[in-house]
PDB file of C-alpha atoms in Angstrom:
ATOM      1  CA  VAL A   1     101.163   1.550  76.791  1.00 85.00           C
ATOM      2  CA  GLN A   2      98.895  -0.434  79.077  1.00 87.00           C
ATOM      3  CA  MET A   3      96.198  -1.332  76.519  1.00 92.00           C
ATOM      4  CA  PRO A   4      98.572  -2.801  73.898  1.00 92.00           C
ATOM      5  CA  LEU A   5     100.394  -4.609  76.696  1.00 91.00           C
ATOM      6  CA  ALA A   6      97.082  -6.121  77.838  1.00 93.00           C
ATOM      7  CA  GLU A   7      96.559  -7.624  74.390  1.00 94.00           C
ATOM      8  CA  GLY A   8      99.579  -9.816  75.023  1.00 94.00           C
ATOM      9  CA  GLY A   9      99.106 -10.403  78.738  1.00 93.00           C
ATOM     10  CA  MET A  10      96.365  -8.967  80.906  1.00 94.00           C
ATOM     11  CA  SER A  11      98.079  -9.806  84.189  1.00 94.00           C
ATOM     12  CA  THR A  12     101.236  -8.024  83.060  1.00 93.00           C
ATOM     13  CA  ALA A  13      99.204  -4.927  82.166  1.00 93.00           C
ATOM     14  CA  TRP A  14      97.465  -5.071  85.547  1.00 91.00           C
ATOM     15  CA  VAL A  15     100.811  -5.119  87.373  1.00 89.00           C
ATOM     16  CA  LEU A  16     102.013  -2.175  85.271  1.00 88.00           C
ATOM     17  CA  GLY A  17      98.896  -0.242  86.268  1.00 87.00           C
ATOM     18  CA  VAL A  18      99.391  -1.007  89.956  1.00 82.00           C
ATOM     19  CA  VAL A  19     103.048   0.021  89.852  1.00 80.00           C
ATOM     20  CA  ALA A  20     102.605   3.085  87.615  1.00 84.00           C
ATOM     21  CA  ILE A  21      99.784   4.677  89.615  1.00 86.00           C
ATOM     22  CA  HIS A  22     102.108   5.409  92.531  1.00 84.00           C
ATOM     23  CA  ASN A  23     104.506   7.487  90.434  1.00 86.00           C
ATOM     24  CA  TRP A  24     101.581   9.414  88.952  1.00 88.00           C
ATOM     25  CA  GLN A  25     100.175  10.003  92.416  1.00 89.00           C
ATOM     26  CA  LEU A  26     103.501  11.283  93.760  1.00 90.00           C
ATOM     27  CA  ALA A  27     103.687  13.684  90.815  1.00 92.00           C
ATOM     28  CA  LEU A  28     100.559  15.357  92.247  1.00 94.00           C
ATOM     29  CA  PHE A  29     102.404  16.194  95.494  1.00 94.00           C
ATOM     30  CA  ASP A  30     104.328  19.437  95.875  1.00 96.00           C
ATOM     31  CA  GLU A  31     107.853  19.683  94.529  1.00 96.00           C
ATOM     32  CA  ARG A  32     109.482  19.191  97.947  1.00 96.00           C
ATOM     33  CA  ALA A  33     107.885  15.759  98.324  1.00 94.00           C
ATOM     34  CA  GLN A  34     108.901  14.839  94.788  1.00 94.00           C
ATOM     35  CA  GLN A  35     112.485  15.891  95.505  1.00 96.00           C
ATOM     36  CA  ASP A  36     112.523  13.787  98.685  1.00 94.00           C
ATOM     37  CA  VAL A  37     111.726  10.701  96.622  1.00 93.00           C
ATOM     38  CA  TRP A  38     113.219  11.359  93.172  1.00 92.00           C
ATOM     39  CA  GLY A  39     115.789  14.078  93.897  1.00 94.00           C
ATOM     40  CA  GLU A  40     118.948  12.002  93.642  1.00 93.00           C
ATOM     41  CA  ASP A  41     117.707   8.842  91.912  1.00 92.00           C
ATOM     42  CA  THR A  42     114.957   9.002  89.299  1.00 85.00           C
ATOM     43  CA  SER A  43     114.786   5.195  89.100  1.00 88.00           C
ATOM     44  CA  VAL A  44     113.279   4.944  92.604  1.00 88.00           C
ATOM     45  CA  LEU A  45     110.210   2.700  92.826  1.00 82.00           C
ATOM     46  CA  ILE A  46     107.460   3.514  95.305  1.00 84.00           C
ATOM     47  CA  SER A  47     104.266   1.885  96.541  1.00 79.00           C
ATOM     48  CA  SER A  48     101.388   2.701  98.837  1.00 75.00           C
ATOM     49  CA  SER A  49      98.446   1.081 100.540  1.00 73.00           C
ATOM     50  CA  TYR A  50      94.915   2.087  99.613  1.00 74.00           C
ATOM     51  CA  MET A  51      92.814  -0.577 101.291  1.00 74.00           C
ATOM     52  CA  PRO A  52      92.335  -0.178 105.044  1.00 73.00           C
ATOM     53  CA  VAL A  53      92.844  -3.607 106.537  1.00 79.00           C
ATOM     54  CA  GLY A  54      93.208  -2.819 110.241  1.00 80.00           C
ATOM     55  CA  LYS A  55      90.380  -2.831 112.760  1.00 86.00           C
ATOM     56  CA  VAL A  56      89.904  -0.514 115.705  1.00 86.00           C
ATOM     57  CA  THR A  57      88.163  -1.405 118.935  1.00 90.00           C
ATOM     58  CA  ARG A  58      87.113   1.370 121.290  1.00 91.00           C
ATOM     59  CA  VAL A  59      88.212   0.679 124.885  1.00 94.00           C
ATOM     60  CA  ASP A  60      87.726   2.533 128.153  1.00 93.00           C
ATOM     61  CA  GLY A  61      90.469   5.090 128.743  1.00 89.00           C
ATOM     62  CA  GLY A  62      91.343   5.428 125.063  1.00 78.00           C
TER      63      GLY A  62
END
């Protein structure tokens, strides 16, 4: 689906890829996690963060 979509609009295909990857990734989790998200409503949309953007500074005392 994504390649033919990209022929008409690359940015649209990119957004589809970003959105679709999260559902694929959740499908790799065990069935309990899948039920928590999709159990009662299969139209649920999910997202996640892959890029660490925070910074940590070590301080005395933790």
